[in-house]
Amino acid sequence: MKKWMRCAAAVVLSVLVAFSATACSQPANIESGAVSQEYPVTVNEVTLNAKPQKVAVLSGSLADVVLAMGYETSLSLASDDCTQSDLQVLPKVSATDAQSVISAGVDLVLAETMDDSEKQTLENAGITVLLLTRAKNREDFERLYAQVGTALNGGSTGYNVGVKAAQKIFSSLDDLSRLAPESNTVVTTCYISDVNGSAVTGDELGSVMMSYIGLTNIFKGLTGGTFTFDDLRLSDPTMIFCSEDVRGQIMQDAQYANLSAVKNGRVYAVDPNYMNWQGKTVYNACIDMMGLAYPELTEENSAALELDSELSETEATASPSELHPIC
């Protein structure tokens, strides 16, 4: 009898072990949050069976996110627009050159958009392609970071690292927002990408960034990244942010001459990546734009801002006009 019981127990144990192994081999989906297993895991409907060994990032913004999490050692290849200094050592490739990506021997590609034929070419070569959409607000920011973190380092470890990095950046923005001067007057602004009608609208993260430094985006009621000159003229913003090239065009365009921002010399050129990259650049952009928006802030009358130790090499307190971007 005892021998029979031992045999039965062994059979049951074998079945449980086999069931457990089968269960663990099923991909877990992070759509509802972190999961207990690292891999296989599903991210944005794409299943990754194991931690990628060589990753190509074909988006400057996604590269910025990877850097914000400290996962840059996962990268083996980057597109030409990944101009961050920490990625200078990586071989560069055109984002539309599928054959060069294949030749690099990568097993995962991170991108925002990709032509269907190029995507199919990469997948036919055995390369996993993960397309991720840009973040639009604070909650969506965590979603993006969780997806990138999971893809690079698993549904538990990578996921949590990603969410933590996203929360730290916005926690620093919370600190920064407290420095904005209180005023009964709405300070209006916008970011114009080109004079042909492209700008940061209300469905983009850049609009949220403006609100954190006490500015109201005049295009927050628009979507799709486009505006008409009438939208701009009727709202007549206090200040305009744009790239250096666009600033030159605005200052030479007669139809812009009567705008308050132009007449008052408040058309400011900033780094064109400020509204594109969604890593630590988000915080650096707000620092610079805040210094331009509130030149009256001085070391004597500004509140102290303690920079997060993981966003800055040293802790410091300073006025927005003296703060430097976090490298």
Coordinates of C-alpha atoms in Angstrom, one line a residue:
M1 CA 0.0 0.0 0.0
K2 CA 2.8 2.4 1.0
K3 CA 4.6 1.7 -2.3
W4 CA 1.4 2.4 -4.2
M5 CA 0.9 5.7 -2.4
R6 CA 4.5 6.7 -3.1
C7 CA 4.0 6.0 -6.8
A8 CA 0.7 7.9 -6.9
A9 CA 2.4 10.9 -5.2
A10 CA 5.2 10.8 -7.7
V11 CA 2.8 10.8 -10.6
V12 CA 0.9 13.8 -9.2
L13 CA 4.1 15.7 -8.6
S14 CA 5.2 15.0 -12.1
V15 CA 1.9 16.3 -13.5
L16 CA 2.2 19.5 -11.3
V17 CA 5.7 20.1 -12.5
A18 CA 4.8 19.6 -16.1
F19 CA 1.8 21.9 -15.7
S20 CA 3.9 24.6 -14.0
A21 CA 6.5 24.4 -16.8
T22 CA 3.7 24.8 -19.4
A23 CA 2.2 27.7 -17.6
C24 CA 5.5 29.5 -17.3
S25 CA 6.1 29.0 -21.0
Q26 CA 3.0 31.0 -21.9
P27 CA 3.6 34.7 -22.6
A28 CA 2.3 37.1 -19.9
N29 CA 0.8 40.4 -21.0
I30 CA 1.8 43.6 -19.3
E31 CA -1.2 45.5 -20.4
S32 CA -2.6 45.5 -16.8
G33 CA 0.7 46.0 -15.1
A34 CA 3.9 44.2 -14.1
V35 CA 3.9 40.4 -14.2
S36 CA 5.7 37.8 -12.1
Q37 CA 7.7 36.3 -15.0
E38 CA 10.3 38.1 -17.1
Y39 CA 9.8 36.2 -20.4
P40 CA 8.0 35.2 -22.5
V41 CA 6.1 38.5 -22.3
T42 CA 3.7 40.4 -24.6
V43 CA 4.3 44.1 -25.2
N44 CA 1.8 46.0 -27.4
E45 CA 0.7 42.7 -29.0
V46 CA 4.3 41.6 -29.7
T47 CA 5.6 38.5 -27.9
L48 CA 9.3 38.5 -26.8
N49 CA 10.4 35.0 -25.8
A50 CA 13.7 35.9 -24.2
K51 CA 15.8 38.9 -23.2
P52 CA 17.1 40.5 -26.4
Q53 CA 20.9 40.4 -26.8
K54 CA 21.3 43.0 -29.5
V55 CA 18.9 45.9 -29.9
A56 CA 18.5 48.5 -32.6
V57 CA 16.7 51.7 -31.7
L58 CA 15.3 53.6 -34.7
S59 CA 13.9 56.6 -32.9
G60 CA 15.8 59.5 -31.2
S61 CA 12.9 59.7 -28.6
L62 CA 12.9 56.0 -27.8
A63 CA 16.7 56.2 -27.4
D64 CA 16.2 59.0 -24.9
V65 CA 13.8 56.8 -23.0
V66 CA 16.3 53.9 -22.9
L67 CA 19.0 56.3 -21.6
A68 CA 16.6 57.6 -18.9
M69 CA 16.3 54.0 -17.6
G70 CA 20.1 53.3 -17.8
Y71 CA 19.6 50.5 -20.3
E72 CA 21.8 51.9 -23.0
T73 CA 24.2 48.9 -22.8
S74 CA 21.4 46.9 -24.4
L75 CA 21.7 48.9 -27.6
S76 CA 23.9 47.8 -30.5
L77 CA 22.7 50.0 -33.3
A78 CA 20.9 53.4 -33.6
S79 CA 19.3 55.5 -36.3
D80 CA 20.8 58.7 -37.5
D81 CA 18.5 60.9 -35.3
C82 CA 19.8 59.3 -32.1
T83 CA 22.4 62.1 -31.6
Q84 CA 22.7 61.8 -27.8
S85 CA 26.3 62.1 -26.7
D86 CA 26.1 58.8 -24.8
L87 CA 25.2 57.0 -28.0
Q88 CA 28.0 58.4 -30.2
V89 CA 29.9 55.1 -30.0
L90 CA 27.0 53.1 -31.6
P91 CA 27.0 52.4 -35.3
K92 CA 24.4 54.5 -37.0
V93 CA 21.9 53.4 -39.7
S94 CA 19.1 55.0 -41.6
A95 CA 15.8 54.1 -40.0
T96 CA 14.5 53.0 -43.5
D97 CA 17.5 50.7 -44.2
A98 CA 16.2 47.3 -43.3
Q99 CA 19.1 45.4 -44.8
S100 CA 21.7 47.3 -42.7
V101 CA 19.7 46.5 -39.6
I102 CA 19.6 42.8 -40.6
S103 CA 23.4 42.8 -41.3
A104 CA 24.0 44.1 -37.8
G105 CA 22.7 40.9 -36.3
V106 CA 20.2 42.4 -33.9
D107 CA 17.3 40.4 -32.5
L108 CA 15.0 43.3 -31.5
V109 CA 14.1 46.6 -33.2
L110 CA 12.5 49.5 -31.2
A111 CA 10.8 52.1 -33.4
E112 CA 7.9 54.5 -33.5
T113 CA 6.8 54.0 -37.1
M114 CA 7.9 51.7 -39.9
D115 CA 6.8 51.0 -43.4
D116 CA 4.9 47.7 -43.6
S117 CA 7.3 46.3 -46.2
E118 CA 10.4 47.1 -44.1
K119 CA 8.8 45.6 -41.0
Q120 CA 8.0 42.4 -42.9
T121 CA 11.5 42.2 -44.3
L122 CA 12.9 42.4 -40.7
E123 CA 10.5 39.9 -39.3
N124 CA 11.2 37.5 -42.2
A125 CA 14.8 37.7 -41.1
G126 CA 13.8 36.6 -37.6
I127 CA 14.0 40.0 -36.0
T128 CA 11.3 41.1 -33.6
V129 CA 10.0 44.5 -34.4
L130 CA 8.3 46.5 -31.5
L131 CA 6.5 49.7 -32.5
L132 CA 5.7 52.0 -29.6
T133 CA 3.6 55.2 -29.7
R134 CA 4.7 58.4 -28.2
A135 CA 3.5 59.4 -24.7
K136 CA 0.8 62.1 -24.6
N137 CA 0.4 62.8 -20.9
R138 CA 1.7 61.7 -17.5
E139 CA -0.1 58.4 -17.3
D140 CA 0.8 57.6 -20.9
F141 CA 4.4 58.4 -20.0
E142 CA 4.5 55.6 -17.5
R143 CA 3.0 53.3 -20.2
L144 CA 5.7 54.0 -22.6
Y145 CA 8.5 53.5 -20.1
A146 CA 6.9 50.3 -18.9
Q147 CA 6.8 49.0 -22.4
V148 CA 10.4 49.8 -23.2
G149 CA 11.7 48.5 -19.8
T150 CA 9.8 45.2 -20.3
A151 CA 11.1 44.7 -23.8
L152 CA 14.7 45.2 -22.7
N153 CA 14.7 43.5 -19.3
G154 CA 11.5 41.6 -18.6
G155 CA 7.9 41.9 -17.4
S156 CA 8.8 42.3 -13.8
T157 CA 12.3 43.8 -13.5
G158 CA 12.3 45.9 -16.6
Y159 CA 8.7 47.0 -16.2
N160 CA 9.3 48.3 -12.7
V161 CA 12.5 50.0 -13.6
G162 CA 10.6 51.8 -16.4
V163 CA 7.8 53.0 -14.3
K164 CA 10.1 54.2 -11.6
A165 CA 12.2 56.2 -14.1
A166 CA 9.0 57.8 -15.6
Q167 CA 7.7 58.7 -12.1
K168 CA 11.0 60.3 -11.1
I169 CA 11.0 62.5 -14.2
F170 CA 7.5 63.7 -13.4
S171 CA 8.3 64.1 -9.7
S172 CA 11.0 66.5 -10.7
L173 CA 8.5 68.4 -12.9
D174 CA 6.2 68.6 -9.9
D175 CA 9.1 70.3 -8.0
L176 CA 9.7 72.6 -10.9
S177 CA 6.1 73.6 -11.2
R178 CA 6.2 75.1 -7.7
L179 CA 8.7 77.6 -8.9
A180 CA 6.3 79.2 -11.5
P181 CA 5.3 82.6 -10.3
E182 CA 1.6 83.0 -9.2
S183 CA -0.3 85.4 -11.4
N184 CA -3.8 86.4 -12.1
T185 CA -2.9 86.8 -15.8
V186 CA -2.8 83.7 -18.0
V187 CA 0.6 83.5 -19.6
T188 CA 0.1 82.1 -23.1
T189 CA 2.6 80.4 -25.4
C190 CA 3.0 77.9 -28.1
Y191 CA 5.7 75.8 -29.8
I192 CA 5.7 76.2 -33.6
S193 CA 7.5 73.4 -35.5
D194 CA 7.3 75.2 -38.9
V195 CA 5.6 78.3 -40.3
N196 CA 3.5 76.1 -42.6
G197 CA 1.2 75.1 -39.8
S198 CA 2.9 72.6 -37.6
A199 CA 2.9 73.1 -33.8
V200 CA 2.5 71.3 -30.5
T201 CA -1.2 70.7 -29.9
G202 CA -3.2 69.6 -26.9
D203 CA -2.8 65.9 -27.7
E204 CA 1.0 66.0 -27.3
L205 CA 3.2 65.7 -24.3
G206 CA 4.8 69.1 -25.1
S207 CA 1.5 70.8 -24.2
V208 CA 1.6 69.1 -20.8
M209 CA 5.2 70.2 -20.3
M210 CA 4.1 73.8 -20.9
S211 CA 1.4 73.5 -18.2
Y212 CA 4.0 72.3 -15.6
I213 CA 5.9 75.6 -15.9
G214 CA 2.8 77.7 -15.6
L215 CA 2.2 78.4 -19.3
T216 CA -1.0 77.9 -21.3
N217 CA -0.6 76.4 -24.8
I218 CA -2.8 78.4 -27.1
F219 CA -3.2 75.3 -29.3
K220 CA -4.3 73.0 -26.4
G221 CA -7.7 72.8 -27.9
L222 CA -6.4 71.5 -31.2
T223 CA -5.2 68.0 -32.2
G224 CA -3.0 66.4 -34.8
G225 CA -0.1 68.8 -34.6
T226 CA -1.5 71.4 -37.0
F227 CA -2.8 75.0 -36.8
T228 CA -3.9 77.8 -39.0
F229 CA -2.5 81.3 -38.9
D230 CA -5.9 82.6 -37.8
D231 CA -5.6 80.2 -34.7
L232 CA -2.3 81.9 -33.9
R233 CA -3.4 85.5 -34.7
L234 CA -6.6 85.3 -32.6
S235 CA -4.9 83.8 -29.6
D236 CA -1.8 86.2 -29.9
P237 CA 0.5 84.4 -27.5
T238 CA 2.7 86.2 -25.0
M239 CA 5.7 84.2 -26.2
I240 CA 6.6 81.7 -28.9
F241 CA 9.0 78.8 -28.7
C242 CA 10.6 77.2 -31.8
S243 CA 13.8 76.1 -33.3
E244 CA 16.5 78.5 -34.4
D245 CA 15.6 78.0 -38.1
V246 CA 11.9 78.6 -37.5
R247 CA 12.7 81.7 -35.4
G248 CA 14.5 83.2 -38.3
Q249 CA 11.6 82.5 -40.6
I250 CA 9.1 84.0 -38.2
M251 CA 11.1 87.2 -37.7
Q252 CA 11.3 87.7 -41.5
D253 CA 7.6 86.8 -42.2
A254 CA 5.4 90.0 -42.6
Q255 CA 2.3 88.2 -41.4
Y256 CA 3.9 87.4 -38.0
A257 CA 5.1 91.0 -37.5
N258 CA 2.0 92.2 -35.6
L259 CA 2.0 89.3 -33.1
S260 CA 2.7 90.4 -29.5
A261 CA 5.5 87.9 -29.1
V262 CA 7.3 89.2 -32.1
K263 CA 6.8 92.9 -31.2
N264 CA 8.0 92.3 -27.7
G265 CA 11.0 90.2 -28.6
R266 CA 9.6 87.0 -27.0
V267 CA 10.2 84.5 -29.8
Y268 CA 12.6 82.1 -28.3
A269 CA 14.8 79.5 -30.1
V270 CA 15.2 76.3 -28.1
D271 CA 16.7 72.9 -28.9
P272 CA 14.4 71.2 -31.6
N273 CA 14.7 67.9 -29.7
Y274 CA 12.9 69.5 -26.7
M275 CA 9.4 68.7 -28.1
N276 CA 10.5 65.4 -29.7
W277 CA 12.6 63.4 -27.2
Q278 CA 10.8 61.9 -24.2
G279 CA 13.6 60.9 -21.9
K280 CA 15.3 63.2 -19.4
T281 CA 15.1 65.8 -22.2
V282 CA 11.5 66.4 -21.0
Y283 CA 12.9 67.9 -17.8
N284 CA 15.8 69.7 -19.4
A285 CA 13.3 71.3 -21.9
C286 CA 11.1 72.6 -19.0
I287 CA 14.1 74.0 -17.2
D288 CA 15.3 76.1 -20.2
M289 CA 11.8 77.2 -21.2
M290 CA 11.0 78.2 -17.7
G291 CA 14.1 80.4 -17.5
L292 CA 13.1 82.1 -20.8
A293 CA 9.5 82.5 -19.7
Y294 CA 10.3 84.1 -16.3
P295 CA 13.5 86.1 -16.6
E296 CA 12.4 88.0 -13.5
L297 CA 13.1 85.0 -11.3
T298 CA 16.3 85.5 -9.4
E299 CA 18.3 83.5 -6.9
E300 CA 16.9 85.9 -4.2
N301 CA 13.2 85.3 -4.9
S302 CA 13.0 81.8 -6.4
A303 CA 12.0 78.8 -4.3
A304 CA 14.7 76.1 -3.9
L305 CA 14.5 73.2 -6.2
E306 CA 16.1 70.0 -5.2
L307 CA 17.1 68.0 -8.2
D308 CA 16.5 64.2 -8.0
S309 CA 19.7 62.4 -7.4
E310 CA 19.0 60.0 -10.2
L311 CA 18.4 62.8 -12.7
S312 CA 21.4 64.9 -11.7
E313 CA 24.9 64.0 -10.7
T314 CA 24.7 66.4 -7.8
E315 CA 21.9 68.0 -5.8
A316 CA 21.5 71.7 -6.3
T317 CA 19.2 74.7 -5.6
A318 CA 19.0 77.5 -8.1
S319 CA 16.6 79.8 -9.9
P320 CA 15.3 78.6 -13.3
S321 CA 17.4 81.1 -15.1
E322 CA 20.6 79.5 -13.6
L323 CA 19.6 75.9 -13.8
H324 CA 21.4 73.8 -16.3
P325 CA 20.0 70.8 -18.3
I326 CA 20.6 67.4 -16.8
C327 CA 23.1 65.5 -18.9

